[in-house]
Structure formats: C-alpha cells, structure tokens
mmCIF file of C-alpha atoms in Angstrom:
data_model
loop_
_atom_site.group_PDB
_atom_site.id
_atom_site.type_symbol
_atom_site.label_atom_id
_atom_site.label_comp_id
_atom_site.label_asym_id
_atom_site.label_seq_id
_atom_site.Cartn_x
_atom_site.Cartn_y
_atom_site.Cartn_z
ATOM 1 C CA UNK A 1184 -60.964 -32.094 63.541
ATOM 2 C CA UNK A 1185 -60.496 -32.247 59.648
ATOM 3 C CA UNK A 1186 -62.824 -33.548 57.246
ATOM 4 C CA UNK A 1187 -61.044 -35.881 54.457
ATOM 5 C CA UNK A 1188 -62.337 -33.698 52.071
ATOM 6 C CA UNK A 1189 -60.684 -30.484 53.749
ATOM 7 C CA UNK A 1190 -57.402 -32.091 53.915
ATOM 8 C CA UNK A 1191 -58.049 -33.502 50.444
ATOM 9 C CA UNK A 1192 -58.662 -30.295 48.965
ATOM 10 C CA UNK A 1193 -55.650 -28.154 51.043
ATOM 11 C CA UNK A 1194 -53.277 -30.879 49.627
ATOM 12 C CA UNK A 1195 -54.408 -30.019 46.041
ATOM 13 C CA UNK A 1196 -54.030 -26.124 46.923
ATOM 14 C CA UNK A 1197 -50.390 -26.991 48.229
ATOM 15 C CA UNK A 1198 -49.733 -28.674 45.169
ATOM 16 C CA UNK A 1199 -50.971 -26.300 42.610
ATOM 17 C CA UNK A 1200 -49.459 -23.477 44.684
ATOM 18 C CA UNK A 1201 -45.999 -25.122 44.336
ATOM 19 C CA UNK A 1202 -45.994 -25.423 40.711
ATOM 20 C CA UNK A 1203 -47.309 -22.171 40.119
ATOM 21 C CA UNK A 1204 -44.687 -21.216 41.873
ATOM 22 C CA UNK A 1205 -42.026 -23.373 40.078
ATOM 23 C CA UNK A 1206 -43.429 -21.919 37.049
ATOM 24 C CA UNK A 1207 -42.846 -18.420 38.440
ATOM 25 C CA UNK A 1208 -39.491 -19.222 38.846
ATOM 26 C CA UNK A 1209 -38.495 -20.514 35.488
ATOM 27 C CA UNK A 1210 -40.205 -18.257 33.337
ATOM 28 C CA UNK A 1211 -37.855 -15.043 33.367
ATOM 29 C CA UNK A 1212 -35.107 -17.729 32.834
ATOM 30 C CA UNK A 1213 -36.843 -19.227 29.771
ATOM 31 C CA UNK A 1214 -37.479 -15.723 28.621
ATOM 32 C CA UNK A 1215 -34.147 -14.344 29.291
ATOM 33 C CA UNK A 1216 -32.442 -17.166 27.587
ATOM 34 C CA UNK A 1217 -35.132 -16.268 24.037
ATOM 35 C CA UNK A 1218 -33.821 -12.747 24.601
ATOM 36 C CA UNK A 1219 -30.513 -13.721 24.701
ATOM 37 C CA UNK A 1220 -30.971 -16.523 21.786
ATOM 38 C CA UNK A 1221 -32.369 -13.249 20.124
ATOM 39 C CA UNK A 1222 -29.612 -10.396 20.578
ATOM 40 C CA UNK A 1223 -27.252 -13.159 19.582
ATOM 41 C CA UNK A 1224 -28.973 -13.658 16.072
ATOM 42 C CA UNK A 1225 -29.293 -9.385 15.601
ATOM 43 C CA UNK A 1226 -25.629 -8.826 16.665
ATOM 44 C CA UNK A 1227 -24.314 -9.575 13.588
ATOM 45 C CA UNK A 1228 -20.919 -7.267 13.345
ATOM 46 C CA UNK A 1229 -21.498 -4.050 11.355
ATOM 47 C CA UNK A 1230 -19.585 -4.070 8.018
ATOM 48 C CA UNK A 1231 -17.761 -1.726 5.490
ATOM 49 C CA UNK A 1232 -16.385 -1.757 2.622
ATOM 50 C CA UNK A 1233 -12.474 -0.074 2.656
ATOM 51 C CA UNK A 1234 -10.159 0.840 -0.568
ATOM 52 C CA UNK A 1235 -6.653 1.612 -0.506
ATOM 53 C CA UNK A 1236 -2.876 0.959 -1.800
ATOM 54 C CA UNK A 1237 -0.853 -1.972 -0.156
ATOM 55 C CA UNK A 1238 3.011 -2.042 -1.056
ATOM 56 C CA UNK A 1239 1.390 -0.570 -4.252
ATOM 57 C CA UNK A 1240 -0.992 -2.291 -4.899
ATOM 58 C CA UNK A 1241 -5.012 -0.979 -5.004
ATOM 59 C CA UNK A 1242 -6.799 -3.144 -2.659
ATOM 60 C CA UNK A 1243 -10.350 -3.459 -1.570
ATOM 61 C CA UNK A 1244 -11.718 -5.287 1.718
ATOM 62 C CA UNK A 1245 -15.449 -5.873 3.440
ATOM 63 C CA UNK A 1246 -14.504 -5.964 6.880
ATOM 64 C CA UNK A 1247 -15.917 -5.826 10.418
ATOM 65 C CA UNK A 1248 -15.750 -2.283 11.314
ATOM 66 C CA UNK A 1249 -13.982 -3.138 14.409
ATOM 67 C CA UNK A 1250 -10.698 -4.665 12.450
ATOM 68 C CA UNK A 1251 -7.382 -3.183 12.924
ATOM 69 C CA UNK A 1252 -5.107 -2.247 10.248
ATOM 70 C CA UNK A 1253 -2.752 -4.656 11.530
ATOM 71 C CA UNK A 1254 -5.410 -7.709 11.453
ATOM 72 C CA UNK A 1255 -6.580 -6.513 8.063
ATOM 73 C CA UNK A 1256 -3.226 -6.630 6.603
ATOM 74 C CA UNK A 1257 -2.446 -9.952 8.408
ATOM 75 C CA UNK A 1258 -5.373 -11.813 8.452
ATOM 76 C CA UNK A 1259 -6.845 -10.513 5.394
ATOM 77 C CA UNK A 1260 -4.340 -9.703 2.847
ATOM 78 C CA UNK A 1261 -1.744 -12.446 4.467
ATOM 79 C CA UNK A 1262 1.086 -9.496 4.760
ATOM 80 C CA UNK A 1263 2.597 -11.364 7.832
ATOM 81 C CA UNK A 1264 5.402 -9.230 8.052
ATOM 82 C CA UNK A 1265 3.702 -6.865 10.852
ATOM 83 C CA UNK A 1266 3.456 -8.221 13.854
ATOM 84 C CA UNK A 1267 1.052 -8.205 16.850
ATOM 85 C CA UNK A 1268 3.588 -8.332 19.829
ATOM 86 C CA UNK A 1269 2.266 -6.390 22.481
ATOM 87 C CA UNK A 1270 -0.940 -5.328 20.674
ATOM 88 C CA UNK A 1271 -1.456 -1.925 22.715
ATOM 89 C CA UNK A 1272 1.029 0.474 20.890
ATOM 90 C CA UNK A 1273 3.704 -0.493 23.034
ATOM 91 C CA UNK A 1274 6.243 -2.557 21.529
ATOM 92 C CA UNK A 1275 6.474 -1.026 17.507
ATOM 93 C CA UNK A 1276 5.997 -4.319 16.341
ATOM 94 C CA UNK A 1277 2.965 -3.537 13.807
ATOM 95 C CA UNK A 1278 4.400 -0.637 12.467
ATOM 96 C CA UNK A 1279 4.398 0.354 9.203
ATOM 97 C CA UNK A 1280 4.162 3.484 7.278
ATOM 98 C CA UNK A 1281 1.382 5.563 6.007
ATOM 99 C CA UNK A 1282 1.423 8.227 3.445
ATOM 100 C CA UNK A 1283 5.267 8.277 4.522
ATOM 101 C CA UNK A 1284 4.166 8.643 8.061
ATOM 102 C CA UNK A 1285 5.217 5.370 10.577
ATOM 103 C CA UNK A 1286 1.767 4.165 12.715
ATOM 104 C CA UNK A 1287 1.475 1.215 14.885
ATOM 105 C CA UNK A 1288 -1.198 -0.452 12.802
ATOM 106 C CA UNK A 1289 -2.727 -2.420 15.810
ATOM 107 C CA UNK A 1290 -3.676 1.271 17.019
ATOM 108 C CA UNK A 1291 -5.777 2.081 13.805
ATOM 109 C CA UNK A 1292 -8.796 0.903 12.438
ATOM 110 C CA UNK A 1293 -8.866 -0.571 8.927
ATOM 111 C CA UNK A 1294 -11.539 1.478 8.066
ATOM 112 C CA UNK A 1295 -10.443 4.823 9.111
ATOM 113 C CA UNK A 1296 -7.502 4.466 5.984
ATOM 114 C CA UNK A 1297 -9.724 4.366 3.144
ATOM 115 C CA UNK A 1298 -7.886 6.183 0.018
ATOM 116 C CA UNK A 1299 -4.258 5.797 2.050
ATOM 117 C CA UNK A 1300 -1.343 4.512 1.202
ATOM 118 C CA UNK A 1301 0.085 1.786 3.221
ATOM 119 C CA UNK A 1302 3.945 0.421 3.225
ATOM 120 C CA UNK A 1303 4.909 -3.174 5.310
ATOM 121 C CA UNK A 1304 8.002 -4.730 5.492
ATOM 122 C CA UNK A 1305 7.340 -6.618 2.434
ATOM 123 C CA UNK A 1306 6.490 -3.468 0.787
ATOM 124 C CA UNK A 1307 10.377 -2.140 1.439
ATOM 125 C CA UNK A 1308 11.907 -4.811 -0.242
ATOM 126 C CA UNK A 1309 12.453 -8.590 -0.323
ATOM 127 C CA UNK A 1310 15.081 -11.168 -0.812
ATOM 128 C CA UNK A 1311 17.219 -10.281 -3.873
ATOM 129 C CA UNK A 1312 15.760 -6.880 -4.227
ATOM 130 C CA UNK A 1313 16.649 -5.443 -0.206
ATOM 131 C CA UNK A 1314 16.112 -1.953 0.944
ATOM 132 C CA UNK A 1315 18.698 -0.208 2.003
ATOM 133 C CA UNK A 1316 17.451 -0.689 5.655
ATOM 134 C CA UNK A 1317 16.949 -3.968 5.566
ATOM 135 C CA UNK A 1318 20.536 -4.289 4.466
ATOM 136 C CA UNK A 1319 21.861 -2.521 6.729
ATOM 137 C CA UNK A 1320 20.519 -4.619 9.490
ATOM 138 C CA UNK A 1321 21.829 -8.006 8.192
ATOM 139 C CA UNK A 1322 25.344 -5.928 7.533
ATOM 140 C CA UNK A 1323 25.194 -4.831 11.404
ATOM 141 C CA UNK A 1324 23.364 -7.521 12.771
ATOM 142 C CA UNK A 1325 20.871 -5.920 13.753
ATOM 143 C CA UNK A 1326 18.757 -8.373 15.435
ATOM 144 C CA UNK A 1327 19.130 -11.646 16.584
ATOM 145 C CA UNK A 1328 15.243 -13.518 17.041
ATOM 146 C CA UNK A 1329 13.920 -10.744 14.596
ATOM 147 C CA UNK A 1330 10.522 -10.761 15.331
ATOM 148 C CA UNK A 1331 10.595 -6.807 16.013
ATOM 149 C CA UNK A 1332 12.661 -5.965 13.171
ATOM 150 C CA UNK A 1333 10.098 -5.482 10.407
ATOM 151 C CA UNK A 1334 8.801 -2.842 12.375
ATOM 152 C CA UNK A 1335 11.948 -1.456 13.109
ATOM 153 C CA UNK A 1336 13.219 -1.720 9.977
ATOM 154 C CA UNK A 1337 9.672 0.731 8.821
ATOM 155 C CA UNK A 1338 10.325 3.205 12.183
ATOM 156 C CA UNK A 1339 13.598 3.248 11.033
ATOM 157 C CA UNK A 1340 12.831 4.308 7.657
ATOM 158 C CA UNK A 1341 10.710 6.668 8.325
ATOM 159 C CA UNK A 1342 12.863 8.342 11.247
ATOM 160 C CA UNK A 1343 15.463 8.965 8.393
ATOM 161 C CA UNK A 1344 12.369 10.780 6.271
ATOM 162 C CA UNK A 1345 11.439 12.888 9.374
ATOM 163 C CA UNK A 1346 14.943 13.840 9.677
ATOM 164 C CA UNK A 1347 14.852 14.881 5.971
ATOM 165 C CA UNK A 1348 11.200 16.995 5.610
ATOM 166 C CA UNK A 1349 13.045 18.536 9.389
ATOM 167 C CA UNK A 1350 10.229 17.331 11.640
ATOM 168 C CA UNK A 1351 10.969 17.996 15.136
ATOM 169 C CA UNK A 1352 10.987 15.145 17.893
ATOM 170 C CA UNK A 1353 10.476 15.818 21.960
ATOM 171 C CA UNK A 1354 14.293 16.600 22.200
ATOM 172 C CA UNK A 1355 14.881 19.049 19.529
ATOM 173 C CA UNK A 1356 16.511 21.616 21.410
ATOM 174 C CA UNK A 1357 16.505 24.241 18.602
ATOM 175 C CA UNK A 1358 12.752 24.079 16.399
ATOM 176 C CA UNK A 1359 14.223 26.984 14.123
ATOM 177 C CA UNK A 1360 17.169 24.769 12.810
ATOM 178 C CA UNK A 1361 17.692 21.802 10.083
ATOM 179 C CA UNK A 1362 16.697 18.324 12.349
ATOM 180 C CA UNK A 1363 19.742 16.532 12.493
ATOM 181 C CA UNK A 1364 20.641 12.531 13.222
ATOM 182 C CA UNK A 1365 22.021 13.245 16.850
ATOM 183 C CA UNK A 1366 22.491 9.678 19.186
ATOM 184 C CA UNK A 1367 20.133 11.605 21.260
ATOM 185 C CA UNK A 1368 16.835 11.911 18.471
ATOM 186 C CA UNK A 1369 17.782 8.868 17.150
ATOM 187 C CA UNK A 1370 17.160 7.508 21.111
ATOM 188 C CA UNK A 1371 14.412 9.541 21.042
ATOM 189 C CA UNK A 1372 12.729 8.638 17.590
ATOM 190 C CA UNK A 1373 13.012 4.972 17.832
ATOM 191 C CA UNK A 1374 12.040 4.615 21.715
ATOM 192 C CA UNK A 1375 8.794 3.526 20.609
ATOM 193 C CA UNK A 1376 10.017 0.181 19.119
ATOM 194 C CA UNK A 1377 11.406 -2.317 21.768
ATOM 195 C CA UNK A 1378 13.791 -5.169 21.016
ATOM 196 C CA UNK A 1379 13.387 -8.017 23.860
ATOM 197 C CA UNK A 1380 16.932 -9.159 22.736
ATOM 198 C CA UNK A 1381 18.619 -5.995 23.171
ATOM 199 C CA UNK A 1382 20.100 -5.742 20.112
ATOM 200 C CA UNK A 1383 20.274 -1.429 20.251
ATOM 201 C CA UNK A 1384 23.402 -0.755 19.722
ATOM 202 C CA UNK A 1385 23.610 -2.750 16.342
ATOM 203 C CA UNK A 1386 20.249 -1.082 15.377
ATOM 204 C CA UNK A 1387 21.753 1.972 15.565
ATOM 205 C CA UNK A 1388 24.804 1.472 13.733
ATOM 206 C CA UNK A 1389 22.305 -0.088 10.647
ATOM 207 C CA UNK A 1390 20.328 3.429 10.977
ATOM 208 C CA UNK A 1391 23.424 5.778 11.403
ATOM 209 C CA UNK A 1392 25.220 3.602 8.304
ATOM 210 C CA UNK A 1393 21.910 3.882 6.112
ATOM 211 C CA UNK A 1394 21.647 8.077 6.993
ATOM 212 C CA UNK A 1395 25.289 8.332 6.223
ATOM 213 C CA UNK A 1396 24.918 7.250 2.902
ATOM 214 C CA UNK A 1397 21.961 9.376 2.335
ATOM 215 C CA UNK A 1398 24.454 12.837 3.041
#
C-alpha cells in the first residue's frame, strides 16, 4: 500500500510532467509565429527606380519591381485608358505600343522599359483632336460596350505600321514580297484582341477604311 507522501509526491510529478509538456507543445508555435512576425517585417517589396516617355511625356516612377506596365500606367500615372480584362495576354485589352511595336502591357514588367517609349490610347488622340483610328471606329461603329477598343484601336494602329515596314505575320504566304492588308492578315494580326460583343466585322471596316486612306 501507498504512503501519503508517495502519492503526494507522484501527483506533483504528474503535474509538472503535464505542463512541461504543455509547454513543449506551445513553444514551436510561439516561435513560429516570431519567425513569421519576423519575415513579415524583412519582406518589404524590392524597389526601382524606372524612366521613360508616356504619350510624350518623360516620366519617372519608384515602383515595386514586380509592377506591370499596365498597373504602372494605370495605377500610377492614372492613364486609365488600358485595360486589365483578362490580365494573362489573352484578351488585347492592355495593349499599347512600344517603340512603334503593340505589347500587352499586363505581360511586361514596368521595369524592364526603362529608356522606352510608350503610346496608350490617350496618347493617339483625344476628344477634338481624334486619330485617325479612333475615328474610324466611331464612323463604323466599331464597338458597342467599348471596353476593348482602346486596345484595339493601338493593335490596330500598329497592324497598319507592320503592314508598312513589311513585317510578316503567321499567314504570309510569300516572305519575299511587299506585306499586304489581305482579310486573311488582317484576321490574323488582330486575333489577339477579343471583342465580347462581337463587333468584328465593323472593326474591320474602321481598319480597312483607315489603310485605304493611307495608299
């Protein structure tokens, strides 16, 4: 049989075991959550300073290395003329032109277009003062909610200037000879901007209108 003081002193081991244990327990939590508490005050984002000409205009931005042209122009510079539809490079919606060249700015990183020359929508031309596109498109109708045509207004433009300096596209049958406006580059050329309202056929006739004046 147990003496009092054996039970007595088991009962203090079983105590002082279980909060040792308890302690066990909660100290990798406690420590993780410092850690964490820790990474969360180094991860500030890494910054960089980025120059270059918007609708002609020299412009200079500290950004978060990670921030798309498209955000920089939007959310920085308030250029919301480009817009993020589908935000993968699917839609054309954030296009816009670069060093004459159309990108989809939610592709490219602010920071990678230091010393470039960037064109928007607002860039073309405004109210009063419209670029040929641009009038073309309310002559043809050319869209109808218009939230893709500021990027296919700048594909557009550009598809005329890769026409001109005879660029070739996936369906030029002949690379030796002049490009030309055929229905089937012009497919081919603007397949990369998508209008939801399926307003093609008037897009074209803007484009075709706007090329036939250039001739």
């Amino acid at each position: 049989m147990d003496k009092p003081g054996d039970f007595d002193f088991s009962r203090r081991t079983v105590l002082k075991g279980a909060a040792l244990s308890v302690a066990l327990t909660a100290a990798p939590t406690v420590a993780g959550a410092a850690a964490n508490a820790q990474a969360e005050g180094n991860g500030q984002p890494s910054l960089a300073t980025v120059s270059f000409t918007v609708n002609g205009k020299a412009v200079s931005l500290k950004l978060d290395t990670r921030t798309t042209l498209l955000d920089a122009l939007r959310e920085h510079l308030k250029l919301t003329g480009s817009k993020k539809g589908c935000d993968h490079g699917q839609c054309g919606a954030c296009t816009v032109i670069v060093d004459g060249r159309r990108i989809n700015s939610c592709l490219s990183l602010a920071v990678m277009h230091g010393g470039d020359s960037v064109t928007t929508i607002e860039g073309l031309g405004g109210p009063g003062n419209l670029h040929p596109m641009q009038a073309a498109f309310v002559t043809h109708d050319g869209f109808q909610c218009g939230y893709c045509t500021p990027g296919q207004i700048c594909s557009a433009v550009a598809v005329l200037d890769e026409i001109r300096d005879d660029i070739p596209s996936h369906v030029t049958a002949d690379l030796s000879a002049a490009a030309t406006l055929t229905p089937d580059e012009l497919r081919e050329r603007m397949s990369g901007n998508i209008c939801r309202c399926g307003a093609y056929s008037n897009i074209v006739e803007a484009i075709v209108d706007v090329a036939g004046r250039r001739t």
